[in-house]
CSV table of C-alpha atoms in Angstrom, one decimal:
chain,number,residue,atom,x,y,z
A,5,MET,CA,-17.9,0.4,-13.1
A,6,ALA,CA,-14.5,-0.5,-11.7
A,7,LEU,CA,-12.3,-0.1,-8.7
A,8,GLN,CA,-9.0,1.8,-8.7
A,9,LEU,CA,-6.2,1.7,-6.2
A,10,GLY,CA,-6.4,5.1,-4.6
A,11,GLN,CA,-3.9,5.1,-1.7
A,12,VAL,CA,-1.9,3.1,0.8
A,13,ASN,CA,-3.2,3.9,4.2
A,14,LEU,CA,-0.7,3.9,7.1
A,15,LYS,CA,-1.7,4.2,10.8
A,16,ALA,CA,0.5,6.7,12.8
A,17,ARG,CA,1.0,8.1,16.2
A,18,ASP,CA,1.9,11.5,14.7
A,19,GLU,CA,0.3,11.6,11.2
A,20,ALA,CA,1.7,15.0,10.3
A,21,ALA,CA,5.3,14.1,11.2
A,22,LEU,CA,5.1,10.7,9.4
A,23,GLY,CA,3.4,12.4,6.4
A,24,ARG,CA,6.2,14.9,6.2
A,25,PHE,CA,8.8,12.2,6.3
A,26,TRP,CA,7.3,10.3,3.5
A,27,ALA,CA,6.6,13.4,1.4
A,28,ALA,CA,10.3,14.3,1.7
A,29,ALA,CA,11.4,10.7,1.1
A,30,LEU,CA,9.4,10.4,-2.2
A,31,GLY,CA,9.8,14.0,-3.3
A,32,TRP,CA,6.0,14.5,-3.1
A,33,GLU,CA,3.8,17.2,-1.5
A,34,PHE,CA,2.5,17.0,2.0
A,35,SER,CA,-1.0,18.1,2.9
A,36,SER,CA,-3.3,17.9,6.0
A,37,GLU,CA,-6.8,19.2,5.7
A,38,GLU,CA,-8.3,17.9,8.9
A,39,PRO,CA,-7.1,16.8,12.3
A,40,GLY,CA,-5.8,13.3,12.5
A,41,ALA,CA,-5.2,12.8,8.8
A,42,ALA,CA,-2.4,13.8,6.4
A,43,SER,CA,-1.3,12.7,2.9
A,44,ALA,CA,1.6,12.7,0.5
A,45,LEU,CA,0.9,13.0,-3.2
A,46,PRO,CA,3.0,13.8,-6.3
A,47,ALA,CA,2.8,17.5,-7.1
A,48,GLY,CA,0.0,18.3,-9.7
A,49,ALA,CA,-1.1,14.7,-9.9
A,50,ASP,CA,-4.7,13.7,-10.8
A,51,TRP,CA,-6.2,11.5,-8.1
A,52,PRO,CA,-7.3,8.8,-8.4
A,53,SER,CA,-5.6,7.6,-11.5
A,54,ALA,CA,-3.7,4.5,-12.6
A,55,ALA,CA,-0.5,6.4,-12.4
A,56,THR,CA,-1.0,7.9,-9.0
A,57,THR,CA,-1.2,6.1,-5.7
A,58,SER,CA,-1.0,8.4,-2.7
A,59,LEU,CA,-0.1,7.7,0.9
A,60,ASP,CA,-2.6,8.6,3.6
A,61,PHE,CA,-1.6,8.8,7.3
A,62,ILE,CA,-4.3,8.3,9.9
A,63,ALA,CA,-3.7,9.0,13.6
A,64,VAL,CA,-4.5,6.2,16.0
A,65,PRO,CA,-3.7,6.1,19.8
A,66,ASP,CA,-1.6,2.9,19.6
A,67,PRO,CA,-0.5,2.1,16.0
A,68,GLU,CA,1.6,-0.9,17.2
A,69,THR,CA,-1.7,-2.8,17.8
A,70,VAL,CA,-2.8,-2.4,14.2
A,71,ARG,CA,-2.1,-5.5,12.2
A,72,TYR,CA,-1.9,-5.5,8.4
A,73,ARG,CA,0.5,-7.3,6.1
A,74,THR,CA,1.5,-4.7,3.5
A,75,HIS,CA,4.7,-2.7,3.0
A,76,LEU,CA,6.3,-0.5,0.4
A,77,GLU,CA,9.3,-1.1,-1.9
A,78,LEU,CA,11.0,2.0,-3.3
A,79,ALA,CA,12.5,2.0,-6.8
A,80,THR,CA,16.1,3.0,-7.8
A,81,THR,CA,17.7,3.4,-11.2
A,82,SER,CA,21.3,2.5,-10.5
A,83,ALA,CA,23.5,1.2,-7.7
A,84,ALA,CA,24.6,4.8,-7.0
A,85,HIS,CA,21.0,6.0,-6.8
A,86,GLN,CA,20.2,3.2,-4.4
A,87,ALA,CA,23.1,4.1,-2.1
A,88,ASP,CA,22.3,7.8,-2.3
A,89,LEU,CA,18.6,7.2,-1.6
A,90,VAL,CA,19.4,5.0,1.5
A,91,GLU,CA,21.7,7.7,2.8
A,92,ARG,CA,19.1,10.5,2.2
A,93,LEU,CA,16.4,8.4,3.9
A,94,ARG,CA,18.6,7.9,6.9
A,95,ASP,CA,19.3,11.6,7.1
A,96,LEU,CA,15.5,12.1,7.1
A,97,GLY,CA,15.1,9.8,10.1
A,98,ALA,CA,14.9,6.2,8.7
A,99,THR,CA,16.8,3.5,10.5
A,100,PRO,CA,18.3,0.3,9.1
A,101,VAL,CA,16.7,-3.1,9.8
A,102,GLU,CA,18.4,-6.4,9.7
A,103,ALA,CA,16.7,-8.7,7.2
A,104,ALA,CA,17.5,-11.9,5.3
A,105,VAL,CA,17.4,-10.2,1.9
A,106,SER,CA,20.1,-8.7,-0.3
A,107,TRP,CA,18.6,-5.2,-0.6
A,108,PRO,CA,18.4,-2.5,2.2
A,109,VAL,CA,15.5,-2.7,4.6
A,110,LEU,CA,14.7,0.5,6.5
A,111,ALA,CA,12.1,1.6,9.1
A,112,ASP,CA,10.5,5.0,9.0
A,113,PRO,CA,10.4,7.2,12.1
A,114,GLU,CA,7.4,5.2,13.5
A,115,GLY,CA,8.9,1.8,12.8
A,116,ASN,CA,7.1,0.9,9.5
A,117,GLN,CA,9.5,-1.2,7.5
A,118,PHE,CA,10.1,-0.7,3.8
A,119,CYS,CA,12.6,-1.8,1.2
A,120,VAL,CA,14.9,0.1,-1.2
A,121,ARG,CA,15.2,-2.3,-4.1
A,122,GLU,CA,18.0,-2.7,-6.5
A,123,PRO,CA,17.5,-1.4,-10.1
A,124,ARG,CA,15.1,-3.5,-12.1
A,125,GLU,CA,14.3,-3.2,-15.8
A,126,SER,CA,10.6,-3.3,-15.0
A,127,TYR,CA,10.7,-0.5,-12.4
A,128,PRO,CA,12.1,2.7,-14.0
A,129,ASP,CA,8.6,4.0,-15.0
A,130,THR,CA,6.8,3.2,-11.7
A,131,GLY,CA,7.7,6.4,-10.0
A,132,PRO,CA,9.4,6.3,-6.5
A,133,ILE,CA,7.2,3.5,-5.2
A,134,ALA,CA,8.1,0.4,-7.2
A,135,ALA,CA,5.7,-2.0,-5.5
A,136,ILE,CA,3.2,-2.4,-2.8
A,137,VAL,CA,3.9,-5.8,-1.3
A,138,VAL,CA,1.3,-8.0,0.3
A,139,ASP,CA,2.6,-11.0,2.3
A,140,CYS,CA,0.5,-14.1,1.7
A,141,THR,CA,0.5,-17.9,1.9
A,142,ASP,CA,-0.9,-18.6,-1.6
A,143,PRO,CA,0.1,-16.1,-4.3
A,144,GLY,CA,-1.8,-18.0,-6.9
A,145,ALA,CA,-5.2,-17.7,-5.2
A,146,MET,CA,-4.5,-14.2,-4.1
A,147,THR,CA,-3.6,-13.3,-7.7
A,148,ARG,CA,-6.9,-14.6,-9.0
A,149,PHE,CA,-8.8,-12.6,-6.3
A,150,TRP,CA,-7.0,-9.3,-6.8
A,151,THR,CA,-6.9,-9.5,-10.6
A,152,ASP,CA,-10.7,-9.8,-10.5
A,153,VAL,CA,-11.1,-7.0,-8.0
A,154,LEU,CA,-8.9,-4.5,-9.8
A,155,GLY,CA,-8.9,-5.7,-13.4
A,156,TRP,CA,-5.1,-5.4,-13.4
A,157,THR,CA,-2.7,-7.3,-15.7
A,158,ARG,CA,-0.6,-10.3,-14.3
A,159,HIS,CA,3.2,-10.2,-14.6
A,160,ASP,CA,5.8,-12.8,-13.6
A,161,VAL,CA,3.4,-15.2,-11.7
A,162,THR,CA,5.3,-18.0,-9.9
A,163,ASP,CA,4.7,-20.2,-6.9
A,164,GLU,CA,6.5,-17.7,-4.8
A,165,HIS,CA,5.1,-14.4,-5.9
A,166,ALA,CA,3.1,-12.5,-8.5
A,167,LEU,CA,3.2,-9.0,-9.9
A,168,LEU,CA,0.0,-7.2,-10.9
A,169,ARG,CA,-0.1,-3.8,-12.5
A,170,ALA,CA,-2.7,-1.5,-13.9
A,171,ALA,CA,-3.7,-2.3,-17.5
A,172,GLU,CA,-2.4,1.1,-18.5
A,173,GLY,CA,1.1,0.0,-17.6
A,174,THR,CA,1.6,2.9,-15.1
A,175,GLY,CA,2.1,3.3,-11.4
A,176,PRO,CA,3.4,0.8,-8.9
A,177,TYR,CA,3.1,-2.9,-9.0
A,178,LEU,CA,1.0,-4.9,-6.5
A,179,GLU,CA,3.3,-7.8,-5.4
A,180,LEU,CA,1.8,-10.8,-3.8
A,181,ALA,CA,4.7,-12.6,-2.0
A,182,ARG,CA,4.7,-16.0,-0.4
A,183,THR,CA,5.9,-15.3,3.1
A,184,PRO,CA,7.1,-17.9,5.6
A,185,HIS,CA,5.9,-17.6,9.2
A,186,LEU,CA,3.1,-15.3,8.0
A,187,PRO,CA,1.4,-14.8,11.4
A,188,SER,CA,4.5,-13.0,12.8
A,189,ARG,CA,5.0,-10.7,9.9
A,190,TRP,CA,2.7,-7.6,10.4
A,191,HIS,CA,2.8,-4.1,9.1
A,192,ARG,CA,0.5,-1.1,9.7
A,193,ALA,CA,-0.6,-0.3,6.1
A,194,HIS,CA,-3.6,-1.4,4.0
A,195,LEU,CA,-5.1,-0.6,0.6
A,196,ASP,CA,-7.9,1.9,-0.1
A,197,LEU,CA,-9.8,1.4,-3.3
A,198,VAL,CA,-11.9,4.0,-5.1
A,199,PRO,CA,-15.1,3.2,-7.2
A,200,ARG,CA,-15.2,4.8,-10.6
A,201,PRO,CA,-17.7,6.4,-10.6
A,202,VAL,CA,-18.1,6.8,-6.9
A,203,SER,CA,-21.9,6.4,-7.3
A,204,GLY,CA,-21.1,2.7,-8.0
A,205,PHE,CA,-19.9,2.2,-4.4
A,206,ALA,CA,-22.7,-0.2,-3.4
A,207,ALA,CA,-22.5,-2.2,-6.5
A,208,GLU,CA,-18.7,-2.5,-6.2
A,209,VAL,CA,-18.9,-3.7,-2.6
A,210,ALA,CA,-21.4,-6.3,-3.6
A,211,ARG,CA,-19.2,-7.4,-6.6
A,212,VAL,CA,-16.1,-7.7,-4.4
A,213,GLU,CA,-18.0,-9.7,-1.8
A,214,ALA,CA,-19.2,-12.1,-4.5
A,215,LEU,CA,-15.5,-12.6,-5.4
A,216,GLY,CA,-14.8,-13.8,-1.9
A,217,ALA,CA,-14.2,-10.7,0.3
A,218,THR,CA,-15.9,-10.7,3.7
A,219,PRO,CA,-17.0,-7.7,5.9
A,220,ALA,CA,-14.4,-6.8,8.5
A,221,ASP,CA,-14.7,-4.9,11.8
A,222,VAL,CA,-11.6,-2.9,12.8
A,223,GLY,CA,-13.5,-0.6,15.1
A,224,GLN,CA,-14.4,1.8,12.3
A,225,GLY,CA,-18.0,2.5,13.6
A,226,GLU,CA,-20.3,4.4,11.3
A,227,VAL,CA,-18.2,5.5,8.3
A,228,THR,CA,-18.8,6.3,4.6
A,229,TRP,CA,-16.5,3.5,3.4
A,230,ARG,CA,-16.6,-0.3,3.7
A,231,VAL,CA,-14.0,-2.4,5.4
A,232,LEU,CA,-13.5,-5.8,3.8
A,233,ALA,CA,-11.0,-8.6,4.1
A,234,ASP,CA,-9.6,-10.6,1.2
A,235,PRO,CA,-9.6,-14.5,1.2
A,236,GLU,CA,-6.4,-14.5,3.4
A,237,GLY,CA,-7.8,-12.0,5.8
A,238,HIS,CA,-6.0,-8.8,4.6
A,239,GLU,CA,-8.2,-5.8,5.4
A,240,PHE,CA,-8.8,-3.2,2.7
A,241,CYS,CA,-11.3,-0.4,2.2
A,242,ILE,CA,-13.6,0.6,-0.5
A,243,LEU,CA,-14.2,4.3,-0.3
A,244,GLY,CA,-17.7,5.6,-0.6
A,245,PRO,CA,-19.2,9.0,-1.3
A,246,ALA,CA,-18.3,11.7,1.2
A,247,ALA,CA,-20.8,12.4,3.9
A,248,PRO,CA,-22.8,15.7,3.3
A,249,SER,CA,-21.5,18.7,5.3
A,250,PRO,CA,-23.6,19.6,8.3
A,251,ALA,CA,-26.1,22.4,7.7
């Protein structure tokens, strides 16, 4: 049994509009099969797989009150590609954000901040999402926890950050970044993990809790997934088997 990164979950005021923005931004397909939920996924992609991390958009009445510490970094292959991508994203509705970094930081139409990174040798084969960044105070401790949870390979581990990636060497990196003034840095995204096979849901929840995760209540009520928090309090979900359809 194992857990796979299935998707990045973003809370939204208008899930369909936000989903369409991100589908266009990434060159992916948009879908919405039920009210209040939408997704963006590469065309023809198998899900879940190490190479595929989708984006899910869930409607909530007041997304600004949702507090997570995760954001996206987009990949580019050249300085020209980076400039063209920033221009295209702005045409789609993104807005620039002032930040103390050397690469462009933008906000999507609902204010979720994300980065457009400069070309990096390690990023060309990640797909359009280079990294999913989790702000933290202790990258070393977080690296140990998330490596055990996902079984991913460690790359470039320093006191300031760590990069983890699926053992297959495909898909985006998970970056654990030491972040000053952490309590004031919040985003509206979190990770959803998928048991493989899904019948191992209960065993995977127990395993991750034994690694140091704790149950979290974000107002989810009775659901088919489990909401947990890692040792620094970042909420994430382990998705369970779908509930049976009503007779």
